[in-house]
Tab-separated table of C-alpha atoms in Angstrom:
chain	number	residue	atom	x	y	z
A	1	UNK	CA	-7.671	-2.751	-20.045
A	2	UNK	CA	-4.666	-2.173	-17.642
A	3	UNK	CA	-3.270	-4.535	-15.140
A	4	UNK	CA	-3.966	-3.276	-11.510
A	5	UNK	CA	-1.546	-3.580	-8.366
A	6	UNK	CA	-2.802	-3.154	-5.380
A	7	UNK	CA	-0.864	-2.787	-2.317
A	8	UNK	CA	-2.541	-4.764	0.442
A	9	UNK	CA	-2.942	-3.931	4.066
A	10	UNK	CA	-0.626	-1.075	3.816
A	11	UNK	CA	0.838	0.074	7.086
A	12	UNK	CA	-0.702	2.951	7.104
A	13	UNK	CA	-3.380	5.006	9.311
A	14	UNK	CA	-3.727	8.178	11.393
A	15	UNK	CA	-2.703	8.022	15.226
A	16	UNK	CA	-5.428	6.552	16.715
A	17	UNK	CA	-7.538	8.392	19.385
A	18	UNK	CA	-6.737	6.544	22.540
A	19	UNK	CA	-3.309	7.345	21.790
A	20	UNK	CA	-3.120	11.031	21.668
A	21	UNK	CA	-2.229	11.717	25.510
A	22	UNK	CA	1.067	9.391	25.016
A	23	UNK	CA	4.639	11.084	25.557
A	24	UNK	CA	5.340	9.731	21.865
A	25	UNK	CA	2.638	11.266	20.033
A	26	UNK	CA	2.705	14.338	21.908
A	27	UNK	CA	6.418	15.074	21.215
A	28	UNK	CA	5.676	14.307	17.488
A	29	UNK	CA	2.695	16.646	17.520
A	30	UNK	CA	4.864	19.789	18.979
A	31	UNK	CA	7.915	18.562	16.515
A	32	UNK	CA	5.578	18.821	13.309
A	33	UNK	CA	3.241	21.477	14.677
A	34	UNK	CA	-0.204	19.653	14.044
A	35	UNK	CA	-2.777	18.036	16.289
A	36	UNK	CA	-2.314	14.220	17.206
A	37	UNK	CA	-5.414	13.735	15.093
A	38	UNK	CA	-3.279	14.802	11.623
A	39	UNK	CA	-0.330	12.853	12.697
A	40	UNK	CA	0.199	9.063	10.748
A	41	UNK	CA	1.232	6.371	12.614
A	42	UNK	CA	4.948	5.762	12.571
A	43	UNK	CA	6.588	3.212	14.790
A	44	UNK	CA	9.832	4.988	14.445
A	45	UNK	CA	8.344	7.584	16.433
A	46	UNK	CA	5.510	6.116	18.323
A	47	UNK	CA	6.934	2.899	19.302
A	48	UNK	CA	6.201	3.135	23.270
A	49	UNK	CA	2.823	4.544	22.424
A	50	UNK	CA	2.286	1.489	20.072
A	51	UNK	CA	2.539	-1.188	22.525
A	52	UNK	CA	-1.033	-0.607	23.945
A	53	UNK	CA	-2.448	-1.416	20.101
A	54	UNK	CA	-4.023	-4.314	18.572
A	55	UNK	CA	-1.740	-6.323	16.057
A	56	UNK	CA	0.734	-3.691	16.270
A	57	UNK	CA	3.351	-5.895	14.746
A	58	UNK	CA	1.414	-4.801	11.231
A	59	UNK	CA	1.128	-1.095	12.227
A	60	UNK	CA	2.973	1.987	12.057
A	61	UNK	CA	5.351	1.706	8.895
A	62	UNK	CA	4.236	4.187	6.320
A	63	UNK	CA	7.664	3.656	5.023
A	64	UNK	CA	6.519	0.323	3.098
A	65	UNK	CA	4.377	1.988	1.131
A	66	UNK	CA	6.065	5.063	0.312
A	67	UNK	CA	9.123	3.165	-0.747
A	68	UNK	CA	6.226	0.854	-3.138
A	69	UNK	CA	4.597	3.949	-4.494
A	70	UNK	CA	7.888	5.371	-5.400
A	71	UNK	CA	9.211	2.252	-6.985
A	72	UNK	CA	5.889	1.296	-9.050
A	73	UNK	CA	5.355	4.769	-9.729
A	74	UNK	CA	8.596	5.394	-11.888
A	75	UNK	CA	7.482	2.690	-14.358
A	76	UNK	CA	6.904	3.497	-18.013
A	77	UNK	CA	4.109	1.108	-17.917
A	78	UNK	CA	2.484	3.473	-15.156
A	79	UNK	CA	2.985	6.789	-16.911
A	80	UNK	CA	1.641	5.084	-19.942
A	81	UNK	CA	-1.645	3.845	-18.802
A	82	UNK	CA	-0.845	0.077	-18.894
A	83	UNK	CA	-0.605	-0.397	-15.185
A	84	UNK	CA	-2.564	0.882	-12.655
A	85	UNK	CA	-1.569	1.183	-8.888
A	86	UNK	CA	-3.566	1.010	-5.474
A	87	UNK	CA	-3.249	0.764	-2.468
A	88	UNK	CA	-5.787	-0.702	0.693
A	89	UNK	CA	-5.578	0.608	4.097
A	90	UNK	CA	-6.268	-1.424	7.320
A	91	UNK	CA	-9.400	0.112	7.817
A	92	UNK	CA	-10.594	-1.407	4.676
A	93	UNK	CA	-10.716	1.376	2.183
A	94	UNK	CA	-8.808	1.728	-1.301
A	95	UNK	CA	-7.218	4.027	-3.014
A	96	UNK	CA	-6.078	4.790	-6.403
A	97	UNK	CA	-2.658	6.568	-7.400
A	98	UNK	CA	-3.128	8.690	-10.666
A	99	UNK	CA	-0.528	7.578	-13.507
A	100	UNK	CA	0.951	11.126	-13.682
A	101	UNK	CA	1.308	11.726	-9.622
A	102	UNK	CA	4.771	12.887	-8.318
A	103	UNK	CA	5.140	11.457	-4.778
A	104	UNK	CA	7.220	13.224	-2.218
A	105	UNK	CA	10.758	11.710	-2.049
A	106	UNK	CA	11.001	12.852	1.512
A	107	UNK	CA	8.818	10.515	4.002
A	108	UNK	CA	7.971	13.070	6.624
A	109	UNK	CA	6.406	14.806	3.133
A	110	UNK	CA	4.780	11.611	2.227
A	111	UNK	CA	3.299	10.989	5.583
A	112	UNK	CA	1.986	14.845	5.516
A	113	UNK	CA	0.255	13.996	2.120
A	114	UNK	CA	-1.460	10.357	3.497
A	115	UNK	CA	-2.680	12.440	6.410
A	116	UNK	CA	-4.499	14.548	4.390
A	117	UNK	CA	-5.587	11.717	2.195
A	118	UNK	CA	-6.500	9.943	5.253
A	119	UNK	CA	-9.191	12.782	6.523
A	120	UNK	CA	-10.348	13.663	3.060
A	121	UNK	CA	-10.514	10.881	0.954
A	122	UNK	CA	-8.710	12.543	-1.577
A	123	UNK	CA	-5.592	14.764	-2.581
A	124	UNK	CA	-5.316	17.954	-2.850
A	125	UNK	CA	-8.494	17.554	-0.847
A	126	UNK	CA	-11.537	18.737	-2.425
A	127	UNK	CA	-9.764	18.756	-5.622
A	128	UNK	CA	-12.160	18.011	-9.026
A	129	UNK	CA	-9.013	16.337	-10.489
A	130	UNK	CA	-7.346	14.870	-7.473
A	131	UNK	CA	-4.007	12.991	-7.688
A	132	UNK	CA	-4.758	10.173	-5.137
A	133	UNK	CA	-8.306	9.007	-4.345
A	134	UNK	CA	-10.797	6.975	-2.605
A	135	UNK	CA	-12.279	4.030	-5.198
A	136	UNK	CA	-14.027	1.889	-2.624
A	137	UNK	CA	-14.652	1.701	1.220
A	138	UNK	CA	-13.892	-2.246	1.450
A	139	UNK	CA	-11.242	-4.462	-0.283
A	140	UNK	CA	-14.307	-6.939	-0.860
A	141	UNK	CA	-16.027	-3.872	-2.978
A	142	UNK	CA	-12.923	-3.190	-5.057
A	143	UNK	CA	-11.865	-6.870	-5.924
A	144	UNK	CA	-15.268	-7.703	-6.970
A	145	UNK	CA	-14.686	-6.344	-10.212
A	146	UNK	CA	-12.072	-8.540	-11.646
A	147	UNK	CA	-9.937	-11.315	-10.926
A	148	UNK	CA	-8.312	-11.049	-7.765
A	149	UNK	CA	-4.372	-12.579	-7.577
A	150	UNK	CA	-2.614	-12.844	-4.041
A	151	UNK	CA	1.046	-12.481	-3.900
A	152	UNK	CA	1.671	-15.014	-0.815
A	153	UNK	CA	4.521	-16.803	0.311
A	154	UNK	CA	2.336	-19.938	0.698
A	155	UNK	CA	0.617	-19.686	-2.592
A	156	UNK	CA	1.155	-22.092	-5.219
A	157	UNK	CA	4.374	-21.807	-6.767
A	158	UNK	CA	4.286	-19.640	-10.195
A	159	UNK	CA	6.698	-17.399	-11.893
A	160	UNK	CA	6.311	-13.812	-12.043
A	161	UNK	CA	6.094	-13.778	-15.991
A	162	UNK	CA	3.566	-16.644	-15.676
A	163	UNK	CA	1.685	-14.604	-13.206
A	164	UNK	CA	2.232	-11.004	-15.678
A	165	UNK	CA	0.721	-13.244	-18.539
A	166	UNK	CA	-2.530	-14.240	-16.443
A	167	UNK	CA	-2.934	-10.587	-15.330
A	168	UNK	CA	-2.882	-9.277	-18.775
A	169	UNK	CA	-5.117	-11.570	-20.143
A	170	UNK	CA	-7.587	-11.626	-17.531
A	171	UNK	CA	-7.329	-7.762	-16.863
A	172	UNK	CA	-6.888	-8.928	-13.302
A	173	UNK	CA	-6.156	-7.236	-10.173
A	174	UNK	CA	-2.382	-8.430	-8.403
A	175	UNK	CA	-2.266	-7.852	-4.642
A	176	UNK	CA	0.880	-7.580	-2.753
A	177	UNK	CA	1.156	-7.250	0.902
A	178	UNK	CA	2.657	-3.601	2.468
A	179	UNK	CA	2.916	-4.691	6.067
A	180	UNK	CA	6.136	-5.332	7.992
A	181	UNK	CA	5.394	-8.627	10.030
A	182	UNK	CA	2.838	-11.383	10.157
A	183	UNK	CA	0.341	-12.476	7.107
A	184	UNK	CA	-2.574	-11.569	5.039
A	185	UNK	CA	-6.211	-11.250	7.175
A	186	UNK	CA	-8.198	-14.471	6.608
A	187	UNK	CA	-10.835	-12.051	5.250
A	188	UNK	CA	-7.930	-10.961	2.557
A	189	UNK	CA	-7.125	-14.531	1.648
A	190	UNK	CA	-10.831	-15.405	1.244
A	191	UNK	CA	-11.500	-12.821	-1.516
A	192	UNK	CA	-8.563	-14.104	-3.632
A	193	UNK	CA	-9.264	-15.989	-6.867
A	194	UNK	CA	-5.902	-17.529	-7.043
A	195	UNK	CA	-2.713	-17.581	-4.704
A	196	UNK	CA	0.722	-17.290	-6.013
A	197	UNK	CA	3.956	-17.990	-4.467
A	198	UNK	CA	7.113	-16.548	-6.377
A	199	UNK	CA	11.038	-17.151	-6.086
A	200	UNK	CA	10.333	-20.538	-4.304
A	201	UNK	CA	8.060	-18.526	-1.174
A	202	UNK	CA	11.379	-17.083	-0.353
A	203	UNK	CA	10.379	-13.823	1.931
A	204	UNK	CA	11.125	-10.704	-0.030
A	205	UNK	CA	10.419	-6.900	0.399
A	206	UNK	CA	7.157	-5.726	-0.909
A	207	UNK	CA	8.773	-3.296	-3.299
A	208	UNK	CA	11.259	-6.112	-4.462
A	209	UNK	CA	8.254	-8.052	-5.387
A	210	UNK	CA	6.589	-5.158	-7.022
A	211	UNK	CA	9.668	-4.239	-9.128
A	212	UNK	CA	10.008	-8.199	-10.273
A	213	UNK	CA	6.533	-7.750	-11.286
A	214	UNK	CA	6.775	-4.928	-13.242
A	215	UNK	CA	9.571	-6.005	-15.005
A	216	UNK	CA	7.478	-9.379	-16.004
A	217	UNK	CA	4.969	-7.050	-17.557
A	218	UNK	CA	7.228	-5.221	-19.521
A	219	UNK	CA	8.487	-8.395	-20.916
A	220	UNK	CA	5.131	-9.864	-21.580
A	221	UNK	CA	4.004	-6.820	-23.135
A	222	UNK	CA	6.983	-6.206	-25.454
A	223	UNK	CA	7.747	-2.947	-23.492
A	224	UNK	CA	11.701	-1.713	-22.954
A	225	UNK	CA	13.368	-4.706	-23.760
């Protein structure tokens, strides 16, 4: 069974309805020639409008997930089906990225794809064999299927190799936070089977953690070394 990497609480969502009439959002709508309801919330474009939002420090950063997916999907382990890649968004849904998916390199194009995904739950919308698609309506539903290990700065110290070995032996899901600031939600932490800190709990970007984890999985599986 493949190891599952899950990007948690990804800072990805459509512009909330209460912001549709904000000047920042209207400018973006005109620039991209799409209605506000089809825009992905982006702090670099909607900073002033976002001041009204709850937990705004965790929101409006689709670039984090973009970089994480570009780095992760490039791994031979993913292409060979030994690792599966998923991401969880703030409204609770969990999506799978098919191993042969070629993601847009440009952030604007990525946001366009994600806007379609968030609206239709799959891309291409309506496809019988989508590249990215919803697999669960909630995190709890998804992680009930396997052991759930969270990489967390406040977790128990562990090496990436020991985590990789445990994940391989237990067919585990490994969760990596994909938000800019703050901490995991209490519910997310409560769902974890175990919580581990790597690199002595030193703060690291999500994509750096993912790359280290993939390298450890390669070592444990005896691939590409």
